[in-house]
Coordinates of C-alpha atoms in Angstrom, one line a residue:
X7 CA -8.3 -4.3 -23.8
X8 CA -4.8 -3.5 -23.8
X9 CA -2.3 -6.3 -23.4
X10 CA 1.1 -7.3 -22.8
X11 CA 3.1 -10.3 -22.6
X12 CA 6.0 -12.4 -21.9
X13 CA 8.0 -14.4 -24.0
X14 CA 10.6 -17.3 -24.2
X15 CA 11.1 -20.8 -24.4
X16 CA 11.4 -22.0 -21.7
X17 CA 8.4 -20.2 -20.2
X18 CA 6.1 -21.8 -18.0
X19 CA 9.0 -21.1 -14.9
X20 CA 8.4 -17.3 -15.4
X21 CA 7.4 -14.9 -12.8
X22 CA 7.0 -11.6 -15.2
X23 CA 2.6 -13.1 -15.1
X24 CA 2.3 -12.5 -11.2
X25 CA 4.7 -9.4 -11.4
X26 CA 2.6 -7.7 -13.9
X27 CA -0.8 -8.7 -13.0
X28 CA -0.1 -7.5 -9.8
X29 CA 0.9 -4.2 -10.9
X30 CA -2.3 -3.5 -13.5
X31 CA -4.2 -4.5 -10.3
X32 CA -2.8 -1.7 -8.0
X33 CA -2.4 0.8 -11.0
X34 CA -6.1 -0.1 -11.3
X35 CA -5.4 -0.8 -15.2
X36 CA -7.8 -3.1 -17.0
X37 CA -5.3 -4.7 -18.5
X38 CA -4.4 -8.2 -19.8
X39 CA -0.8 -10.1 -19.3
X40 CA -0.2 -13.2 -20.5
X41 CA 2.8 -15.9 -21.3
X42 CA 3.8 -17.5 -25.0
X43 CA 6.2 -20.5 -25.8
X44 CA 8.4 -18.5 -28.5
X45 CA 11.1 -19.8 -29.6
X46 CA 14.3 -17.9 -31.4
X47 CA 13.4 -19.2 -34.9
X48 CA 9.6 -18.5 -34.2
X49 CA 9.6 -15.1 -32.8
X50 CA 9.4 -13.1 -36.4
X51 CA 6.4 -14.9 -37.5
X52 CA 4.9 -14.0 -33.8
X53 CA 5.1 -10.8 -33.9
X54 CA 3.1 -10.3 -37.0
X55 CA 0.5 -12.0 -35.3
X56 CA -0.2 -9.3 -33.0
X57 CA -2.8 -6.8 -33.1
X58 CA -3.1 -3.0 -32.4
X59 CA -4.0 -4.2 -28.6
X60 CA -0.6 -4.9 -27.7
X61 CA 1.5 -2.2 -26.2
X62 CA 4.3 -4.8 -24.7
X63 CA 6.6 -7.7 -24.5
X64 CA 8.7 -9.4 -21.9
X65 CA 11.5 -11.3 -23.5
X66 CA 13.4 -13.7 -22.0
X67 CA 16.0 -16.6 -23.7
X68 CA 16.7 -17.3 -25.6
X69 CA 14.9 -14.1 -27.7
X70 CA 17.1 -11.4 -26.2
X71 CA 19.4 -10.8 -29.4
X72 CA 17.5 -11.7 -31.7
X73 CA 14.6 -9.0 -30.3
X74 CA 17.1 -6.5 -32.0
X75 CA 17.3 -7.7 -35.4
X76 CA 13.2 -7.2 -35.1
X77 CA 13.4 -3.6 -34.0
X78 CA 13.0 -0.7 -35.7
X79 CA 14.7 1.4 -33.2
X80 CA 17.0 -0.1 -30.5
X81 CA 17.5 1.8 -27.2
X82 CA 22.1 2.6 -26.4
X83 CA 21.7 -0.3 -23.5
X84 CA 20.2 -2.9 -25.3
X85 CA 23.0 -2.1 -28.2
X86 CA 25.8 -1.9 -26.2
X87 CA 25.3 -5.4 -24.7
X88 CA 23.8 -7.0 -27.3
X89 CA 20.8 -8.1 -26.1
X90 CA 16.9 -6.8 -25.6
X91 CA 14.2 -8.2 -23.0
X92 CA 11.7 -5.3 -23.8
X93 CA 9.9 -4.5 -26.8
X94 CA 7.6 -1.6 -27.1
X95 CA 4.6 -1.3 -29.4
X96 CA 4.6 2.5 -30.1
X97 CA 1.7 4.7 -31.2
X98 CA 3.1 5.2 -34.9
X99 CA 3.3 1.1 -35.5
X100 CA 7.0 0.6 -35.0
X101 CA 9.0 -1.5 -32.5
X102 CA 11.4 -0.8 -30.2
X103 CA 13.5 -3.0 -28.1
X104 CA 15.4 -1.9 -24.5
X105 CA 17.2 -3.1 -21.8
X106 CA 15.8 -2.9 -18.2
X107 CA 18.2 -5.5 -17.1
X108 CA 21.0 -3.1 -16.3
X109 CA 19.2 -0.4 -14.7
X110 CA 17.7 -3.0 -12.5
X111 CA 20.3 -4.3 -11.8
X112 CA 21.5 -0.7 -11.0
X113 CA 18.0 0.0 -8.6
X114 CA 18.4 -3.5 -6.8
X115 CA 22.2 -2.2 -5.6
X116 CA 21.0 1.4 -4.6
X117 CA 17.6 -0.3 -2.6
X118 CA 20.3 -1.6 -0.3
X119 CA 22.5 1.4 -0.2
X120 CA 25.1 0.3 -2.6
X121 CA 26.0 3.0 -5.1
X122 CA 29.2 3.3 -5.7
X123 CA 32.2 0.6 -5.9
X124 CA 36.0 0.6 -6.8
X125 CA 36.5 -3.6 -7.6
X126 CA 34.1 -6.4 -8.2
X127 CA 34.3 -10.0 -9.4
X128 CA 31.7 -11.8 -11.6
X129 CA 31.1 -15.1 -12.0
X130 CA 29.8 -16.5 -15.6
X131 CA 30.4 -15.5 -19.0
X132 CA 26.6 -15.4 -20.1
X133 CA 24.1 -12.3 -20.6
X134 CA 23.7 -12.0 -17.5
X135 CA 27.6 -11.5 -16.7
X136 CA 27.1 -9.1 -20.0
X137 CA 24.4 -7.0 -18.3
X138 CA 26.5 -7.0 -14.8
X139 CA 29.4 -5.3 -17.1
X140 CA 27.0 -2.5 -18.0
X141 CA 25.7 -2.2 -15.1
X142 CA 28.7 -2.3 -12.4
X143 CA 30.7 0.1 -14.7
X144 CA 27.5 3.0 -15.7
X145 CA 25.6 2.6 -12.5
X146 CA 28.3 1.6 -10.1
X147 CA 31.1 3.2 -11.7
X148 CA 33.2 0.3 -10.7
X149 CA 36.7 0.5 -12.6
X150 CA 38.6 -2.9 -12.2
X151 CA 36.2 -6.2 -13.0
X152 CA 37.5 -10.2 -12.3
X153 CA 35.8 -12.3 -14.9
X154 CA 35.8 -15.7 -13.6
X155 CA 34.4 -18.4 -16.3
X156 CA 34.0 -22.5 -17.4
X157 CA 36.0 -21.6 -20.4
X158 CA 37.9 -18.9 -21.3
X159 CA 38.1 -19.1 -24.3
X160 CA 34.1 -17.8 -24.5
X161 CA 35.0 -14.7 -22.9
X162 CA 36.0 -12.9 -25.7
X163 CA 32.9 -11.1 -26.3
X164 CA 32.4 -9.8 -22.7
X165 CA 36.2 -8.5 -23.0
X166 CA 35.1 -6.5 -25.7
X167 CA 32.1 -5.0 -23.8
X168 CA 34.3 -4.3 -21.1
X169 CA 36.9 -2.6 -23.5
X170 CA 34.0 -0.2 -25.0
X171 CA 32.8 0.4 -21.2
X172 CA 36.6 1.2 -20.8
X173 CA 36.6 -1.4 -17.9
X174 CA 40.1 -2.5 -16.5
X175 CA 39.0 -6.4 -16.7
X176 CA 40.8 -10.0 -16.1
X177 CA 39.7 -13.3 -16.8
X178 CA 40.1 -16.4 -15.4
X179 CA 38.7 -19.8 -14.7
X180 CA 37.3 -21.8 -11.8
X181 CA 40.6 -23.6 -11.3
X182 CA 42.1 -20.4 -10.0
X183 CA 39.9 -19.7 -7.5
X184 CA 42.0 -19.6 -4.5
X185 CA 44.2 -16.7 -5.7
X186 CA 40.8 -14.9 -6.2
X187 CA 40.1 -11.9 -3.5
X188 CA 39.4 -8.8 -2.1
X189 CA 37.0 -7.2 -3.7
X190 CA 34.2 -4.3 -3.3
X191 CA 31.2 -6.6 -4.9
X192 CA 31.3 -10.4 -6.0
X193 CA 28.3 -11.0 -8.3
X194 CA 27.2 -14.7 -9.0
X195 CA 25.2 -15.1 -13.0
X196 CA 25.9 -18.6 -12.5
X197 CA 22.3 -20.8 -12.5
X198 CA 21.8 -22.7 -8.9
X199 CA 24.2 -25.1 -8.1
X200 CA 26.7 -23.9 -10.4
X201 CA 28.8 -22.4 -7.8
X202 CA 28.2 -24.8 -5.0
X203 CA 31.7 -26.3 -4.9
X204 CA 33.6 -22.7 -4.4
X205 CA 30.5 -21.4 -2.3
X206 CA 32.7 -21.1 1.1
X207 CA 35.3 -19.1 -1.3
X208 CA 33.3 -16.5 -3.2
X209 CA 31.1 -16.1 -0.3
X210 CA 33.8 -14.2 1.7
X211 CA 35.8 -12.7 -1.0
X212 CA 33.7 -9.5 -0.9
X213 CA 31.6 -7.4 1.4
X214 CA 28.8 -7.6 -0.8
X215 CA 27.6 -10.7 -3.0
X216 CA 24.4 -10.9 -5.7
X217 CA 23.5 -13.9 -6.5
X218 CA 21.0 -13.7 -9.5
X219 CA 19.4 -17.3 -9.0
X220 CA 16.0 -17.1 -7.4
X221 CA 14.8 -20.6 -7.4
X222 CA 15.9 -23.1 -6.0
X223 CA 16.3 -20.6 -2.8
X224 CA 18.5 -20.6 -1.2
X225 CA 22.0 -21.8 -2.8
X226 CA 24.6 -23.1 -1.3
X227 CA 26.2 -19.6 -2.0
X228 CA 23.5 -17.8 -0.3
X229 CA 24.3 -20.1 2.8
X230 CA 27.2 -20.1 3.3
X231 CA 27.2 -15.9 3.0
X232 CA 24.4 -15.8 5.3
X233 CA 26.3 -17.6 7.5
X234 CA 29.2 -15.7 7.6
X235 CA 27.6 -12.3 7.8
X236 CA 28.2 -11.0 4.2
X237 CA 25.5 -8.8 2.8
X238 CA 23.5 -10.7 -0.1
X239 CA 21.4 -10.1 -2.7
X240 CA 19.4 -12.8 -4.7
X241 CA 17.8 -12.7 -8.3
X242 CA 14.4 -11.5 -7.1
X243 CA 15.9 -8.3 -6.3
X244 CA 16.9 -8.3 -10.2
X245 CA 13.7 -9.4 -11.3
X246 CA 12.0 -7.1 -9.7
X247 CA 13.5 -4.1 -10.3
X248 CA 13.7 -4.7 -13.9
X249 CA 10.3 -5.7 -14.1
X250 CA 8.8 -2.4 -12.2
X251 CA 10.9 -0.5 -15.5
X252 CA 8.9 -2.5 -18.3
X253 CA 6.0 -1.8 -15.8
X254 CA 6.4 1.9 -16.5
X255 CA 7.8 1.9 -20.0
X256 CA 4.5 -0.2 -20.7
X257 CA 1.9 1.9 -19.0
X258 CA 3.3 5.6 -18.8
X259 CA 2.5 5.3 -14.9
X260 CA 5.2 6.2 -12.7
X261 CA 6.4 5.2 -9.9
X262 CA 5.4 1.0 -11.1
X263 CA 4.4 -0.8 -7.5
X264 CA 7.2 -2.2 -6.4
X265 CA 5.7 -3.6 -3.3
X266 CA 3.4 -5.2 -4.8
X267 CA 5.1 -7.1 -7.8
X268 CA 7.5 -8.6 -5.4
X269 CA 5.2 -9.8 -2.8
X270 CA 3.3 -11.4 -5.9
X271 CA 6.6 -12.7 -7.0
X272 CA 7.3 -14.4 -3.7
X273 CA 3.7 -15.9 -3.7
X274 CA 4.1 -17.4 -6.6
X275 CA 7.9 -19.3 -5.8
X276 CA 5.9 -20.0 -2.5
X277 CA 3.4 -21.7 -4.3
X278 CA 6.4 -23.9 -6.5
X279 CA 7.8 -25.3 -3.1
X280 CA 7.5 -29.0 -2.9
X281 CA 4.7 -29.5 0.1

């Protein structure tokens, strides 16, 4: 039986299980996909556990940079932003390690229409604001970024990113918010809750806000732009999308059911709500 997996630490809160098993089940693929505790110091000695059977692997934090240093071939995404949260098994024996973060994050813009944007504002300075970068600059073509972080002092590696992206980019932090505004796309990395106190703020300063948490659902940022009639996006969307790319780099099969893996997804965050 062929199998795939994903990995992480923390794990158990992962939806990649019902997203996958979903999509062997409506490929009509025999096919087993299961979920490790792997930790960054622990991940070497896991992959040398694996046998011949595993075509795949999810990776999530905090493996995503580390994946590349394990690599034997590293796709231009996953280089350029410094992290990996795919690593394929290929026929010859090697590894190789991509990125289906920013295309996804790419597919979930253009599923509602959005493919094209002149200004956008992100908030977070993690991999996921990273990913955004890549994504809102290549997918988007987006040309002037806001980079609004905790500490400022951390942004210096994004800055670089959006230097080699040749991204026109600012950065400032949360106690500047009210001279923040007027842009194309605002796009919250920032876990739930994060953003709760600026909520009624960055909800109106653009058309269009993504908001990548997923669960708790909804945020206070997701509120208040429902609210107020702004367009929004939530992290499913991501996961989703970037899920139904490892589906198809995994398998070979083309178009992955996307359908399917998010209803599964949504059953399964149903199933996490308090009763």
């Amino acid at each position: 039986m062929t199998r795939c997996a994903v990995l992480g630490s923390p794990i158990a809160h992962s939806l990649s299980p019902a997203m996958h098993r979903a999509a062997y089940a409506e490929l009509g693929l025999d096919w087993r996909y299961d979920a490790f505790e792997v930790g960054e110091d622990e991940l070497r000695g896991f992959l040398a556990t694996l046998g011949d059977d595993v075509r795949g692997l999810s990776l999530t934090m905090p493996l995503k940079r580390v994946a590349l240093e394990l690599a034997d071939t590293v796709d231009p995404v996953a280089e350029l932003i410094g992290a990996a949260n795919t690593m394929l098994f290929e026929p010859d024996g090697s590894r190789s390690a991509h990125n289906t973060d920013v295309p996804g994050l790419v597919a979930a813009f253009a599923e509602r229409g959005i493919t094209g944007a002149d200004t956008a504002v992100i908030l977070g300075g993690g991999a996921t604001a990273a990913s955004t970068l890549a994504a809102l600059r290549a997918g988007l073509k987006v040309s002037e970024v806001t980079l609004v972080v905790r500490d400022i002092a951390k942004a210096e590696r994004l800055l670089d990113l959006a230097a080699a992206l040749d991204l026109k980019t600012s950065v400032t932090d949360f106690g500047q918010v009210e001279q923040i505004g007027g842009f194309d796309l605002c796009v919250s990395t920032l876990p739930g809750g994060a953003v709760d106190p600026y909520a009624e703020h960055f909800a109106a300063v653009a058309p269009v806000v993504f908001d990548v948490a997923y669960h708790p659902w909804p945020t206070q940022l997701a509120l208040v732009a429902h609210r107020i009639g702004t367009e929004l996006l939530n992290g499913l969307d991501l996961l989703v999308h970037q899920a139904t790319l490892q589906v198809e780099m995994m398998t070979g099969r083309s178009p992955a059911p996307l359908a399917a893996m998010r209803a599964a997804a949504r059953e399964e965050l149903d199933e996490r709500e308090p009763q």
